[in-house]
Amino acid sequence: MSGLYLFDANVFIDAWQEYYAIDIAPGFWIQLLDKAPGKIVVIESIEKDFLKGGDALSEWYKEHKSAFVTFTIPTSDVLHAYKVIINSIVKNEQYNELAKSKYADCADSWLCAYGKAHSATIVTHEKYAKNIKRQVKIPNVCKEFGIRYIRLDQFMREVSIVL
């Protein structure tokens, strides 16, 4: 394990909109920024999804972006991992064709490729779904390729964020 945590956009969005809203849990966001340097990674395609909202969370992120590691141009290792993952998904008969097509074009596929290439942990709110057909979920890909994934609460324990 590399010590890097790749954040899915849903982690930021759910925390901001639901249980750690900045007006009721500012300590979460302060500690997140404190723990972020060198550990929390936001890949470019996730960042684009994240910034689409044009809301207060997007503004917060823009203001504090320098606290996070940002991966932009995929290295050859990431491109190779992406190819291996996409080829596996395309051949997998579990998923329907629409799910395969959507996965190939979404940020999640790149998140998994970066996770595989960097031996990093993916932090997501998605849950493993054994028999899912209509969507390729991050935990399903992680399980298939041995990529570690956790939820936000586990991340908070691992980096000692306490509210």
Tab-separated table of C-alpha atoms in Angstrom:
chain	number	residue	atom	x	y	z
A	1	MET	CA	0.000	0.000	0.000
A	2	SER	CA	1.363	3.388	-1.013
A	3	GLY	CA	-0.197	5.576	1.684
A	4	LEU	CA	-2.190	7.440	-0.964
A	5	TYR	CA	-5.958	7.780	-0.740
A	6	LEU	CA	-7.789	8.408	-4.007
A	7	PHE	CA	-11.043	10.221	-3.271
A	8	ASP	CA	-14.177	9.594	-5.281
A	9	ALA	CA	-16.239	12.758	-5.847
A	10	ASN	CA	-19.140	11.253	-3.889
A	11	VAL	CA	-17.074	11.355	-0.692
A	12	PHE	CA	-16.720	15.125	-0.833
A	13	ILE	CA	-20.256	15.700	-2.096
A	14	ASP	CA	-22.013	13.460	0.435
A	15	ALA	CA	-19.981	14.839	3.329
A	16	TRP	CA	-20.715	18.430	2.295
A	17	GLN	CA	-24.420	17.914	1.637
A	18	GLU	CA	-25.286	15.462	4.366
A	19	TYR	CA	-23.447	14.569	7.560
A	20	TYR	CA	-20.467	16.956	7.664
A	21	ALA	CA	-21.983	20.160	6.297
A	22	ILE	CA	-19.473	22.952	6.792
A	23	ASP	CA	-21.834	24.999	8.954
A	24	ILE	CA	-22.319	22.174	11.483
A	25	ALA	CA	-19.029	20.273	11.230
A	26	PRO	CA	-16.281	22.736	10.253
A	27	GLY	CA	-13.816	20.631	12.255
A	28	PHE	CA	-14.128	17.820	9.730
A	29	TRP	CA	-13.057	20.089	6.868
A	30	ILE	CA	-10.240	21.660	8.893
A	31	GLN	CA	-8.868	18.229	9.809
A	32	LEU	CA	-9.325	16.972	6.249
A	33	LEU	CA	-7.108	19.800	5.015
A	34	ASP	CA	-4.645	19.084	7.816
A	35	LYS	CA	-4.395	15.398	6.851
A	36	ALA	CA	-4.548	15.912	3.068
A	37	PRO	CA	-1.022	16.957	2.107
A	38	GLY	CA	0.752	14.050	0.479
A	39	LYS	CA	-2.075	11.615	1.217
A	40	ILE	CA	-5.361	12.639	-0.391
A	41	VAL	CA	-5.370	12.445	-4.171
A	42	VAL	CA	-7.970	13.880	-6.499
A	43	ILE	CA	-7.560	12.730	-10.086
A	44	GLU	CA	-8.343	15.171	-12.868
A	45	SER	CA	-11.476	13.387	-14.116
A	46	ILE	CA	-12.906	13.244	-10.576
A	47	GLU	CA	-12.027	16.898	-10.097
A	48	LYS	CA	-13.976	17.788	-13.254
A	49	ASP	CA	-17.030	15.893	-11.965
A	50	PHE	CA	-16.607	17.551	-8.609
A	51	LEU	CA	-16.374	21.088	-9.988
A	52	LYS	CA	-19.380	20.728	-12.308
A	53	GLY	CA	-21.698	21.793	-9.521
A	54	GLY	CA	-20.503	25.381	-9.356
A	55	ASP	CA	-21.722	25.421	-5.756
A	56	ALA	CA	-20.227	26.285	-2.361
A	57	LEU	CA	-18.380	22.944	-2.230
A	58	SER	CA	-16.778	23.650	-5.616
A	59	GLU	CA	-15.696	27.053	-4.355
A	60	TRP	CA	-14.282	25.514	-1.161
A	61	TYR	CA	-12.337	22.997	-3.228
A	62	LYS	CA	-10.932	25.668	-5.546
A	63	GLU	CA	-9.797	27.655	-2.519
A	64	HIS	CA	-8.092	24.639	-0.895
A	65	LYS	CA	-7.050	22.642	-3.965
A	66	SER	CA	-3.354	23.071	-3.161
A	67	ALA	CA	-3.809	20.892	-0.048
A	68	PHE	CA	-4.546	17.880	-2.228
A	69	VAL	CA	-2.352	15.886	-4.568
A	70	THR	CA	-3.769	16.149	-8.085
A	71	PHE	CA	-2.972	13.550	-10.734
A	72	THR	CA	-3.543	14.963	-14.196
A	73	ILE	CA	-1.754	13.294	-17.083
A	74	PRO	CA	-1.891	9.497	-16.762
A	75	THR	CA	1.495	7.787	-16.676
A	76	SER	CA	2.190	4.693	-18.752
A	77	ASP	CA	1.444	2.559	-15.651
A	78	VAL	CA	-1.976	4.176	-15.292
A	79	LEU	CA	-2.726	3.799	-19.008
A	80	HIS	CA	-1.757	0.128	-18.825
A	81	ALA	CA	-3.946	-0.424	-15.752
A	82	TYR	CA	-6.844	1.356	-17.479
A	83	LYS	CA	-6.475	-0.903	-20.522
A	84	VAL	CA	-6.383	-4.065	-18.393
A	85	ILE	CA	-9.442	-3.002	-16.386
A	86	ILE	CA	-11.487	-1.934	-19.423
A	87	ASN	CA	-10.626	-5.135	-21.303
A	88	SER	CA	-11.770	-7.172	-18.320
A	89	ILE	CA	-15.031	-5.231	-18.017
A	90	VAL	CA	-15.752	-5.578	-21.748
A	91	LYS	CA	-15.268	-9.358	-21.524
A	92	ASN	CA	-17.280	-9.674	-18.317
A	93	GLU	CA	-20.708	-11.116	-19.074
A	94	GLN	CA	-22.149	-9.915	-15.772
A	95	TYR	CA	-22.613	-6.332	-16.979
A	96	ASN	CA	-24.946	-5.230	-19.745
A	97	GLU	CA	-23.539	-3.337	-22.723
A	98	LEU	CA	-24.775	0.064	-21.540
A	99	ALA	CA	-23.059	-0.403	-18.161
A	100	LYS	CA	-19.803	-1.329	-19.898
A	101	SER	CA	-19.997	1.676	-22.204
A	102	LYS	CA	-20.786	4.111	-19.390
A	103	TYR	CA	-17.966	2.753	-17.245
A	104	ALA	CA	-15.394	3.172	-20.006
A	105	ASP	CA	-16.362	6.847	-20.317
A	106	CYS	CA	-16.642	7.813	-16.659
A	107	ALA	CA	-14.212	9.036	-14.025
A	108	ASP	CA	-14.626	5.821	-12.002
A	109	SER	CA	-12.671	3.807	-14.557
A	110	TRP	CA	-9.735	6.190	-14.242
A	111	LEU	CA	-9.993	6.212	-10.459
A	112	CYS	CA	-9.627	2.423	-10.464
A	113	ALA	CA	-6.741	2.589	-12.949
A	114	TYR	CA	-4.873	5.065	-10.757
A	115	GLY	CA	-5.601	2.916	-7.709
A	116	LYS	CA	-4.208	-0.165	-9.416
A	117	ALA	CA	-1.161	1.598	-10.860
A	118	HIS	CA	-0.215	3.349	-7.597
A	119	SER	CA	-1.282	0.609	-5.143
A	120	ALA	CA	-3.434	3.313	-3.576
A	121	THR	CA	-6.594	3.044	-1.500
A	122	ILE	CA	-9.811	4.305	-3.068
A	123	VAL	CA	-12.180	6.133	-0.746
A	124	THR	CA	-15.753	5.868	-2.029
A	125	HIS	CA	-19.297	5.621	-0.778
A	126	GLU	CA	-20.212	3.020	-3.370
A	127	LYS	CA	-20.883	-0.470	-2.061
A	128	TYR	CA	-19.981	-3.809	-3.552
A	129	ALA	CA	-22.904	-5.389	-5.406
A	130	LYS	CA	-22.254	-9.016	-6.302
A	131	ASN	CA	-24.874	-9.513	-9.016
A	132	ILE	CA	-25.247	-5.997	-10.394
A	133	LYS	CA	-25.746	-5.793	-14.147
A	134	ARG	CA	-26.712	-2.191	-14.949
A	135	GLN	CA	-23.686	-0.437	-13.458
A	136	VAL	CA	-20.017	-1.174	-12.949
A	137	LYS	CA	-19.290	-0.176	-9.360
A	138	ILE	CA	-15.903	0.870	-8.039
A	139	PRO	CA	-15.872	-1.784	-5.265
A	140	ASN	CA	-16.629	-4.519	-7.784
A	141	VAL	CA	-13.634	-3.512	-9.891
A	142	CYS	CA	-11.476	-3.108	-6.789
A	143	LYS	CA	-12.363	-6.584	-5.607
A	144	GLU	CA	-11.577	-8.082	-9.016
A	145	PHE	CA	-8.176	-6.381	-9.239
A	146	GLY	CA	-7.091	-6.403	-5.610
A	147	ILE	CA	-7.360	-2.640	-5.204
A	148	ARG	CA	-8.019	-1.594	-1.629
A	149	TYR	CA	-11.162	0.461	-1.100
A	150	ILE	CA	-12.720	1.938	2.019
A	151	ARG	CA	-15.501	4.271	3.078
A	152	LEU	CA	-14.987	7.730	4.578
A	153	ASP	CA	-15.437	6.592	8.187
A	154	GLN	CA	-12.597	4.087	7.815
A	155	PHE	CA	-10.401	6.738	6.195
A	156	MET	CA	-11.108	9.044	9.137
A	157	ARG	CA	-9.978	6.343	11.554
A	158	GLU	CA	-6.823	5.625	9.570
A	159	VAL	CA	-5.696	9.266	9.451
A	160	SER	CA	-7.027	10.144	12.923
A	161	ILE	CA	-9.791	12.600	12.075
A	162	VAL	CA	-11.849	12.900	15.254
A	163	LEU	CA	-14.904	15.118	15.637
